[in-house]
mmCIF file of C-alpha atoms in Angstrom:
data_model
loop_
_atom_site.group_PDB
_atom_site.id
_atom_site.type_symbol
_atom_site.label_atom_id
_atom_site.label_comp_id
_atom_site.label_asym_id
_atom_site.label_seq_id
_atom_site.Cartn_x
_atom_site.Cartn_y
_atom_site.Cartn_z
ATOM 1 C CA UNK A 1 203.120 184.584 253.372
ATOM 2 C CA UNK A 2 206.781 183.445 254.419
ATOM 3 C CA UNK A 3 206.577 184.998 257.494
ATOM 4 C CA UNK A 4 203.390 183.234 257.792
ATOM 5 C CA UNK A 5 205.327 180.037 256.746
ATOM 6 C CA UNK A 6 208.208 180.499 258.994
ATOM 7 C CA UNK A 7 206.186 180.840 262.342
ATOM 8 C CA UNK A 8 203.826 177.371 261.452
ATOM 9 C CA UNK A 9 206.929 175.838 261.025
ATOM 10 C CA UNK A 10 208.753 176.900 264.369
ATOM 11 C CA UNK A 11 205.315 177.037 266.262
ATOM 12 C CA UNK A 12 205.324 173.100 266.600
ATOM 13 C CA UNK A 13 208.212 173.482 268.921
ATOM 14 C CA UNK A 14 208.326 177.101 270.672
ATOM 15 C CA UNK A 15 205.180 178.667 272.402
ATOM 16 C CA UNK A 16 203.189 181.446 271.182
ATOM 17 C CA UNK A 17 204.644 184.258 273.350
ATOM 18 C CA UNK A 18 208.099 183.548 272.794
ATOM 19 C CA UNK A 19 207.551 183.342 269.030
ATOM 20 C CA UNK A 20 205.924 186.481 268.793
ATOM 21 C CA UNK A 21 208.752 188.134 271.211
ATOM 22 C CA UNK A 22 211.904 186.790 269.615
ATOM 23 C CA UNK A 23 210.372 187.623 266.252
ATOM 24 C CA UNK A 24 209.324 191.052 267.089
ATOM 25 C CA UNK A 25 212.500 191.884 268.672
ATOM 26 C CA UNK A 26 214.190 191.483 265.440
ATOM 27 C CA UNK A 27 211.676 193.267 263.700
ATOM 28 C CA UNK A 28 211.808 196.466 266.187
ATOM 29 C CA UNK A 29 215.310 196.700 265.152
ATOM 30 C CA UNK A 30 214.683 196.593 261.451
ATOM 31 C CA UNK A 31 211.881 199.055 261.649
ATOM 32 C CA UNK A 32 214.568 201.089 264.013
ATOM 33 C CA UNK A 33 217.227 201.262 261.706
ATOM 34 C CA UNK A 34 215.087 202.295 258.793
ATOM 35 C CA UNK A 35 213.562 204.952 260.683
ATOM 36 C CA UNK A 36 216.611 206.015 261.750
ATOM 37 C CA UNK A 37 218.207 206.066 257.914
ATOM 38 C CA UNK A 38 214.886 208.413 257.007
ATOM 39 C CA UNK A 39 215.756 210.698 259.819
ATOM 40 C CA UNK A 40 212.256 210.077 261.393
ATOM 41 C CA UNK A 41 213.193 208.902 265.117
ATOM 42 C CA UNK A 42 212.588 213.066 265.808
ATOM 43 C CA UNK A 43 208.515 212.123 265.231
ATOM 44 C CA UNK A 44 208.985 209.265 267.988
ATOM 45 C CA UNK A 45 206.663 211.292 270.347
ATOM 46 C CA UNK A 46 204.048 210.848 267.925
ATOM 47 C CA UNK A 47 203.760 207.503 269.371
ATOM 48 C CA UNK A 48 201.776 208.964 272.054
ATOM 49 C CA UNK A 49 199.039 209.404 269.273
ATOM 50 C CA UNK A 50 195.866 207.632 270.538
ATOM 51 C CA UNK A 51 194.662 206.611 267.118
ATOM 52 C CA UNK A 52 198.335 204.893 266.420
ATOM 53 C CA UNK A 53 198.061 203.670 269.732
ATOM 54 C CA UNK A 54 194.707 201.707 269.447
ATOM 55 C CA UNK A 55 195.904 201.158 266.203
ATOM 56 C CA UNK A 56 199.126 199.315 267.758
ATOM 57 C CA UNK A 57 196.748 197.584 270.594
ATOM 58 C CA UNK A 58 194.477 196.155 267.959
ATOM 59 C CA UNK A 59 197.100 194.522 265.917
ATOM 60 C CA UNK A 60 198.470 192.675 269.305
ATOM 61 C CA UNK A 61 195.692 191.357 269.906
ATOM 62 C CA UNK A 62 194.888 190.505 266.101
ATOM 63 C CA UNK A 63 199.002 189.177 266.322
ATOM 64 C CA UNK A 64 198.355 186.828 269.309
ATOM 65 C CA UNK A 65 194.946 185.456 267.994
ATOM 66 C CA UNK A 66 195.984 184.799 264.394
ATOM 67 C CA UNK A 67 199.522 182.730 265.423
ATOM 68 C CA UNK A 68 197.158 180.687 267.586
ATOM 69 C CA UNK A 69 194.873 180.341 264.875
ATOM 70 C CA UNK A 70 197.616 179.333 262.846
ATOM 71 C CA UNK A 71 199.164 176.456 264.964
ATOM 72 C CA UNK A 72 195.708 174.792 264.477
ATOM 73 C CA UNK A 73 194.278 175.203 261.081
ATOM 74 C CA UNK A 74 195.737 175.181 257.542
ATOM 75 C CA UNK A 75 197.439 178.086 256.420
ATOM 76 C CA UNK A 76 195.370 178.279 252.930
ATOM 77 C CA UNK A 77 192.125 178.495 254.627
ATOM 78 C CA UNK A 78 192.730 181.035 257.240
ATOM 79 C CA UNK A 79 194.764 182.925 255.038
ATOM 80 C CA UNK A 80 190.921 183.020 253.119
ATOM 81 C CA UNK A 81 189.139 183.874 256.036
ATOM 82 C CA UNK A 82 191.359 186.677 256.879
ATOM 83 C CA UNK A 83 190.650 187.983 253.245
ATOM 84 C CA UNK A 84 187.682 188.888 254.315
ATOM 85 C CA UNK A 85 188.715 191.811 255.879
ATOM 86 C CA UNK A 86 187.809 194.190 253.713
ATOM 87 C CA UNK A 87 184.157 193.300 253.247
ATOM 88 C CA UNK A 88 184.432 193.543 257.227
ATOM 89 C CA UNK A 89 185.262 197.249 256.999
ATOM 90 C CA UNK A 90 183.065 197.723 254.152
ATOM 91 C CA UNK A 91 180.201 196.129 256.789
ATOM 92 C CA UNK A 92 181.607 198.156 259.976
ATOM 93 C CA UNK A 93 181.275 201.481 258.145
ATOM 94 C CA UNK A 94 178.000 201.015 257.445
ATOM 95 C CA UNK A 95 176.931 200.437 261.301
ATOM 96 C CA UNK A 96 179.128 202.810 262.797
ATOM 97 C CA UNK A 97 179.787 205.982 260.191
ATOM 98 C CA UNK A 98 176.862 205.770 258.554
ATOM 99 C CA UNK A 99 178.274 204.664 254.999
ATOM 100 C CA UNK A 100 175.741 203.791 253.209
ATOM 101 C CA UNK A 101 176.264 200.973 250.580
ATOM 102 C CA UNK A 102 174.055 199.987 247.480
ATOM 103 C CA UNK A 103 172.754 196.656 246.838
ATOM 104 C CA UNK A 104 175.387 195.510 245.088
ATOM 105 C CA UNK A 105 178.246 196.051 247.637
ATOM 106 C CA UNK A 106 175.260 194.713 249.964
ATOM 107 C CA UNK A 107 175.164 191.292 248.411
ATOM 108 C CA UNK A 108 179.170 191.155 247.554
ATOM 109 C CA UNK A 109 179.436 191.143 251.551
ATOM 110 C CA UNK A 110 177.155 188.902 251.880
ATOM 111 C CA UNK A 111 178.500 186.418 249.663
ATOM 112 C CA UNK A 112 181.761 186.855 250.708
ATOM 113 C CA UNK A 113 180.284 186.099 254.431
ATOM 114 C CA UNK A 114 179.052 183.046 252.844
ATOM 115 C CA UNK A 115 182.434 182.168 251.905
ATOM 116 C CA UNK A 116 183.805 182.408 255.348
ATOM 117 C CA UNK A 117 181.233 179.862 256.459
ATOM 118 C CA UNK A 118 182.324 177.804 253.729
ATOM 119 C CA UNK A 119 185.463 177.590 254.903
ATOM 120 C CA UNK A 120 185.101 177.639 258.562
ATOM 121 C CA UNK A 121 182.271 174.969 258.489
ATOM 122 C CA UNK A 122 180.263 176.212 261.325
ATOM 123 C CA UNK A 123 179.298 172.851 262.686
ATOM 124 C CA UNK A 124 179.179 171.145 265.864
ATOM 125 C CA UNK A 125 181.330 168.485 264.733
ATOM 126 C CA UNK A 126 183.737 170.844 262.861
ATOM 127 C CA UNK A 127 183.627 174.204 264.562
ATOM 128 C CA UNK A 128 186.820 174.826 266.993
ATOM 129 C CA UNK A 129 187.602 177.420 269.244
ATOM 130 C CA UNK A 130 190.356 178.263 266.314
ATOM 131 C CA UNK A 131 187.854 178.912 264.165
ATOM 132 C CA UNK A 132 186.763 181.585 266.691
ATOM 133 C CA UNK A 133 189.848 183.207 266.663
ATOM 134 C CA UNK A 134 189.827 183.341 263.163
ATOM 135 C CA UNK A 135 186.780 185.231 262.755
ATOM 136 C CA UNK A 136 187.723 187.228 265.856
ATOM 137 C CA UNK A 137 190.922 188.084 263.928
ATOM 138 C CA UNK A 138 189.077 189.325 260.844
ATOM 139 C CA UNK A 139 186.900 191.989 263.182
ATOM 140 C CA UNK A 140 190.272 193.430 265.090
ATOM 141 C CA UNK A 141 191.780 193.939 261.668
ATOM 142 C CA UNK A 142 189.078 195.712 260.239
ATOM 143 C CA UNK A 143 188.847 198.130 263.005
ATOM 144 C CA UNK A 144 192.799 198.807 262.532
ATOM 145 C CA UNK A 145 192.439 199.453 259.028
ATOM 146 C CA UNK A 146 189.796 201.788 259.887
ATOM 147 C CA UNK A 147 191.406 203.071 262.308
ATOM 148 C CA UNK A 148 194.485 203.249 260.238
ATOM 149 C CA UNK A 149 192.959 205.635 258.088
ATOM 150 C CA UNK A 150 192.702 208.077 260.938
ATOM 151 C CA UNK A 151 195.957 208.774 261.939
ATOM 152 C CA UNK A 152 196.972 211.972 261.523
ATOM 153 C CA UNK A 153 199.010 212.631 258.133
ATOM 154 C CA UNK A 154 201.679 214.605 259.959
ATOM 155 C CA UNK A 155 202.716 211.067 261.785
ATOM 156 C CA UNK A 156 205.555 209.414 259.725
ATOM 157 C CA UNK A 157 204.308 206.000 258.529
ATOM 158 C CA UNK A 158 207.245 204.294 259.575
ATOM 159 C CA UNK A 159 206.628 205.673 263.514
ATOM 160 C CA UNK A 160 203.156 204.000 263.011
ATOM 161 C CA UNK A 161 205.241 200.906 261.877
ATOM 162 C CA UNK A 162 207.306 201.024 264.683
ATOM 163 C CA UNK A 163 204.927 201.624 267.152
ATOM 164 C CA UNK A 164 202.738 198.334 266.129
ATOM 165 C CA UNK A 165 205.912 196.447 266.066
ATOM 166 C CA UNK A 166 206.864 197.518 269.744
ATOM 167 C CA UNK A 167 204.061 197.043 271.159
ATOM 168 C CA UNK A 168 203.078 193.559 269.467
ATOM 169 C CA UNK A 169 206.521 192.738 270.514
ATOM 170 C CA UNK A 170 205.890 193.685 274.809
ATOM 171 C CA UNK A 171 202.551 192.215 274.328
ATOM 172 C CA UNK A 172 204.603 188.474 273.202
ATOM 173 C CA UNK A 173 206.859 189.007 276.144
ATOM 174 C CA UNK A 174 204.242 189.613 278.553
ATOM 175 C CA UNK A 175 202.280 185.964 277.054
ATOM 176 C CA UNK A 176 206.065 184.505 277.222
ATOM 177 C CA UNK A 177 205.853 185.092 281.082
ATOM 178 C CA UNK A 178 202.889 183.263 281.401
ATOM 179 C CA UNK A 179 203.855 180.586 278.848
ATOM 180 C CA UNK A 180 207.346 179.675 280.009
ATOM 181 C CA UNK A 181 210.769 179.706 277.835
ATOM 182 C CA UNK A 182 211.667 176.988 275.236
ATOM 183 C CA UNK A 183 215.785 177.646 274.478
ATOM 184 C CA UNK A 184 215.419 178.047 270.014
ATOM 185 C CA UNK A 185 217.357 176.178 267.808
ATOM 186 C CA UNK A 186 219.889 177.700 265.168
ATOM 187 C CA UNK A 187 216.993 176.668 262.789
ATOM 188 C CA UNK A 188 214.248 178.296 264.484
ATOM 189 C CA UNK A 189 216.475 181.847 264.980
ATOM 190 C CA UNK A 190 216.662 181.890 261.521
ATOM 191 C CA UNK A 191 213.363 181.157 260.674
ATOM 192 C CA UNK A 192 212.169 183.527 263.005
ATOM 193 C CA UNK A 193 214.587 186.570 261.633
ATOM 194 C CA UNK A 194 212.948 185.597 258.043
ATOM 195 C CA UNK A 195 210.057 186.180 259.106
ATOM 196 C CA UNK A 196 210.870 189.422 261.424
ATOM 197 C CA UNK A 197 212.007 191.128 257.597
ATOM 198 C CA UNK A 198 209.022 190.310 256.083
ATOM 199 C CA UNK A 199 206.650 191.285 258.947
ATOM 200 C CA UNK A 200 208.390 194.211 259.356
ATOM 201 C CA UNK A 201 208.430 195.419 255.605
ATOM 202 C CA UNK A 202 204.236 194.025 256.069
ATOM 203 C CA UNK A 203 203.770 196.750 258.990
ATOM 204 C CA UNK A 204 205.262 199.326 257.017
ATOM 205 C CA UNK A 205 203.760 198.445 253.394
ATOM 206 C CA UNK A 206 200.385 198.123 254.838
ATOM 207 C CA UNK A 207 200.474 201.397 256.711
ATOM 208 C CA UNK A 208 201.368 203.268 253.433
ATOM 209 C CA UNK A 209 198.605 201.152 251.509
ATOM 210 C CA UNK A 210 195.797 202.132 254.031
ATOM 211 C CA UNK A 211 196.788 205.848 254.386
ATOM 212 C CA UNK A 212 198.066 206.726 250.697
ATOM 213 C CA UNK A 213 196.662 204.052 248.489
ATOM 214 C CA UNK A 214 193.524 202.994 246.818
ATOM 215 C CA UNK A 215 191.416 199.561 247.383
ATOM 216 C CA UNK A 216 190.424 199.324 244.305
ATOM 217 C CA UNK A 217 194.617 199.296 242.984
ATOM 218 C CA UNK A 218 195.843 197.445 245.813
ATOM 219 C CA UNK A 219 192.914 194.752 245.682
ATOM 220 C CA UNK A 220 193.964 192.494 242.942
ATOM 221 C CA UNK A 221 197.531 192.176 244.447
ATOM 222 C CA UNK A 222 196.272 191.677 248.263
ATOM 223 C CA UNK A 223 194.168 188.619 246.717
ATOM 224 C CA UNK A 224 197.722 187.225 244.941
ATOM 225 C CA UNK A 225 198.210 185.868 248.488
ATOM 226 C CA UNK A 226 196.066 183.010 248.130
ATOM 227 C CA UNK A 227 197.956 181.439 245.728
ATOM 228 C CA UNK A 228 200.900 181.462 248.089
ATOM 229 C CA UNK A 229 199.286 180.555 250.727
ATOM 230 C CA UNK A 230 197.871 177.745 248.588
ATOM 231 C CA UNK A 231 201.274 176.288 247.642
ATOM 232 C CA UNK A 232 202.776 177.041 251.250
ATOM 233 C CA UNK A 233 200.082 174.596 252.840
ATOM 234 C CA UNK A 234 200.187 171.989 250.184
ATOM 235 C CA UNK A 235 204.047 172.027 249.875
ATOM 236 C CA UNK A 236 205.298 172.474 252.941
ATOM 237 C CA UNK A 237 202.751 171.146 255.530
ATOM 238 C CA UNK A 238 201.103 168.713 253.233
ATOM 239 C CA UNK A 239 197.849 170.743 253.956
ATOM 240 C CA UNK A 240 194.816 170.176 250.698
ATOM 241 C CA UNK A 241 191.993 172.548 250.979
ATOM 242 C CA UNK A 242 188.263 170.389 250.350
ATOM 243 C CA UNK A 243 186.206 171.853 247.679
ATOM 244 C CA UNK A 244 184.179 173.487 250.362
ATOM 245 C CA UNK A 245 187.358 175.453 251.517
ATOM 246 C CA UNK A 246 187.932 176.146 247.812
ATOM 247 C CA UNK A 247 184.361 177.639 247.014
ATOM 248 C CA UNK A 248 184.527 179.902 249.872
ATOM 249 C CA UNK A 249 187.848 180.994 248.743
ATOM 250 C CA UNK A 250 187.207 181.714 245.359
ATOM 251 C CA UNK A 251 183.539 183.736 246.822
ATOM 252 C CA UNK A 252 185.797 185.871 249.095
ATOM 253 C CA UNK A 253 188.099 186.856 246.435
ATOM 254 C CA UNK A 254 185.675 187.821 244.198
ATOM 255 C CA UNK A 255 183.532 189.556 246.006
ATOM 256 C CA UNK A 256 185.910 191.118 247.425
ATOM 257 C CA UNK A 257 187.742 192.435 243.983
ATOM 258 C CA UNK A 258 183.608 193.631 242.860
ATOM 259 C CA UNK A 259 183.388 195.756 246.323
ATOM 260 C CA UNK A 260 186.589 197.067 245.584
ATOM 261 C CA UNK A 261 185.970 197.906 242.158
ATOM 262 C CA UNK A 262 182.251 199.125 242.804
ATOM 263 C CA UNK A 263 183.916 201.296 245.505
ATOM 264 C CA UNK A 264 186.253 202.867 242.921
ATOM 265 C CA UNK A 265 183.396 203.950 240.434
ATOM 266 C CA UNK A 266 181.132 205.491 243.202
ATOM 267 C CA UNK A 267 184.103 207.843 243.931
ATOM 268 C CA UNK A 268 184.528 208.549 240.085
ATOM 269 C CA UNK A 269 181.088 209.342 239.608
ATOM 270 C CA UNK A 270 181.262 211.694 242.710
ATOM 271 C CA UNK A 271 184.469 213.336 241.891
ATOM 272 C CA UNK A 272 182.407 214.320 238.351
ATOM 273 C CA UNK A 273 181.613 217.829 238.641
ATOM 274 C CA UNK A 274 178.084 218.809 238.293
ATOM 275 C CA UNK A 275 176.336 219.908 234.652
#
């Protein structure tokens, strides 16, 4: 959420591209050193992999959507839509591997669909291009994660890290060429290098989240981000959710937390051995 912070509050003033560049640029470095410290740069032609390739491709395009996204709407409620992304992957692997879901996890993404509409407003008074992009976002992200969880386990998570930020980071400087060059303030540079740690430490948490850990442990603290989000819009960009915004948010979070928790019994009951 403060890196989320830090680019609203320098993207009133610097273009998307050059944003997304100067911040990646210090996040490549980060990710670099790290890797190096681990004695990992050795894997670095595993980022030939295709699956941490696409992986890498989808987040750029996730990257460039979302920051536009963000310029445009408050940071509470598309922090909420993009919450959704797990009831997105829930929905994905059941039309493209086959999953198959119960009722329950059936209506949790449907409710939590609901939510999104909530907060989105789908209207022809209300509904925005950015609004688009938000739910465009929410798709790209779910294919990463599922995507993620095909990587190959002999790829170091931090070269999957790396990779996304590199290639998030060419992907800004190739939008920078089209969007021209605004010379950063001292301000800005250092709002942007906040938010290059935390991005950076995000690529790299996630990636170990989606390969090694469970939803249904991870769940309650991805959700945690609403409440930042929450005070970030309020405090700093004097943004107030309606109650609309705030009943889809609290439906996405909860169904969300039941599909994660009804995900973790199935795999109980089928790790039970048989009478």
């Amino acid at each position: 959420m403060a890196n989320d912070t830090m680019v609203k509050l320098v993207g009133t003033s610097l273009p998307v591209g050059e944003i997304i560049a100067l911040r990646g640029i210090m996040a490549v470095l980060f990710i670099a050193v790290i890797c190096a410290a681990h004695g990992v740069l050795s894997s670095l032609p595993q980022l030939r992999n295709r699956n941490v390739l696409t992986r890498a491709s989808l987040d750029l395009v996730a990257t460039i959507l979302f920051i536009t996204a963000l310029m445009h709407m408050q940071i509470a409620n598309l922090t909420a839509v993009l919450q959704a992304v797990p009831l997105a992957v829930a929905l994905l692997s059941v039309l493209f591997l086959g999953e198959k879901v119960g009722w329950r996890r059936t209506l949790a993404i449907v409710l939590g669909f609901i939510g999104v509409l909530l907060i989105v407003k789908p209207t022809p008074q209300t509904l925005t291009q950015y609004d688009f992009f938000a739910l465009l976002v929410v798709v790209a992200v779910a294919v990463r994660d599922l995507v993620t969880r095909n990587i190959p386990a002999r790829v170091p998570t931090l070269i999957v890290a790396l990779a996304n930020a590199v290639f998030v980071t060419l992907g800004g400087m190739m939008l920078l060429a089209f969007e021209g060059y605004v010379l950063p303030q001292a301000w800005q540079i250092t709002c942007l290098a906040v938010a290059a740690v935390f991005l950076a430490s995000g690529y790299m948490f996630m990636v170990a989240t989606l390969r090694l850990g469970e939803l249904s442990a991870t769940a309650p603290f991805r959700y945690t981000i609403m409440i930042f989000a929450i005070m970030s819009g309020v405090m700093v960009f004097g943004e107030y959710p309606d109650w609309l915004a705030i009943m889809g948010m609290v439906l996405i979070v909860t169904t969300g937390l039941y599909a994660a928790h009804r995900e973790a019994q199935l795999k109980d009951i089928s790790r039970m051995p048989l009478p």
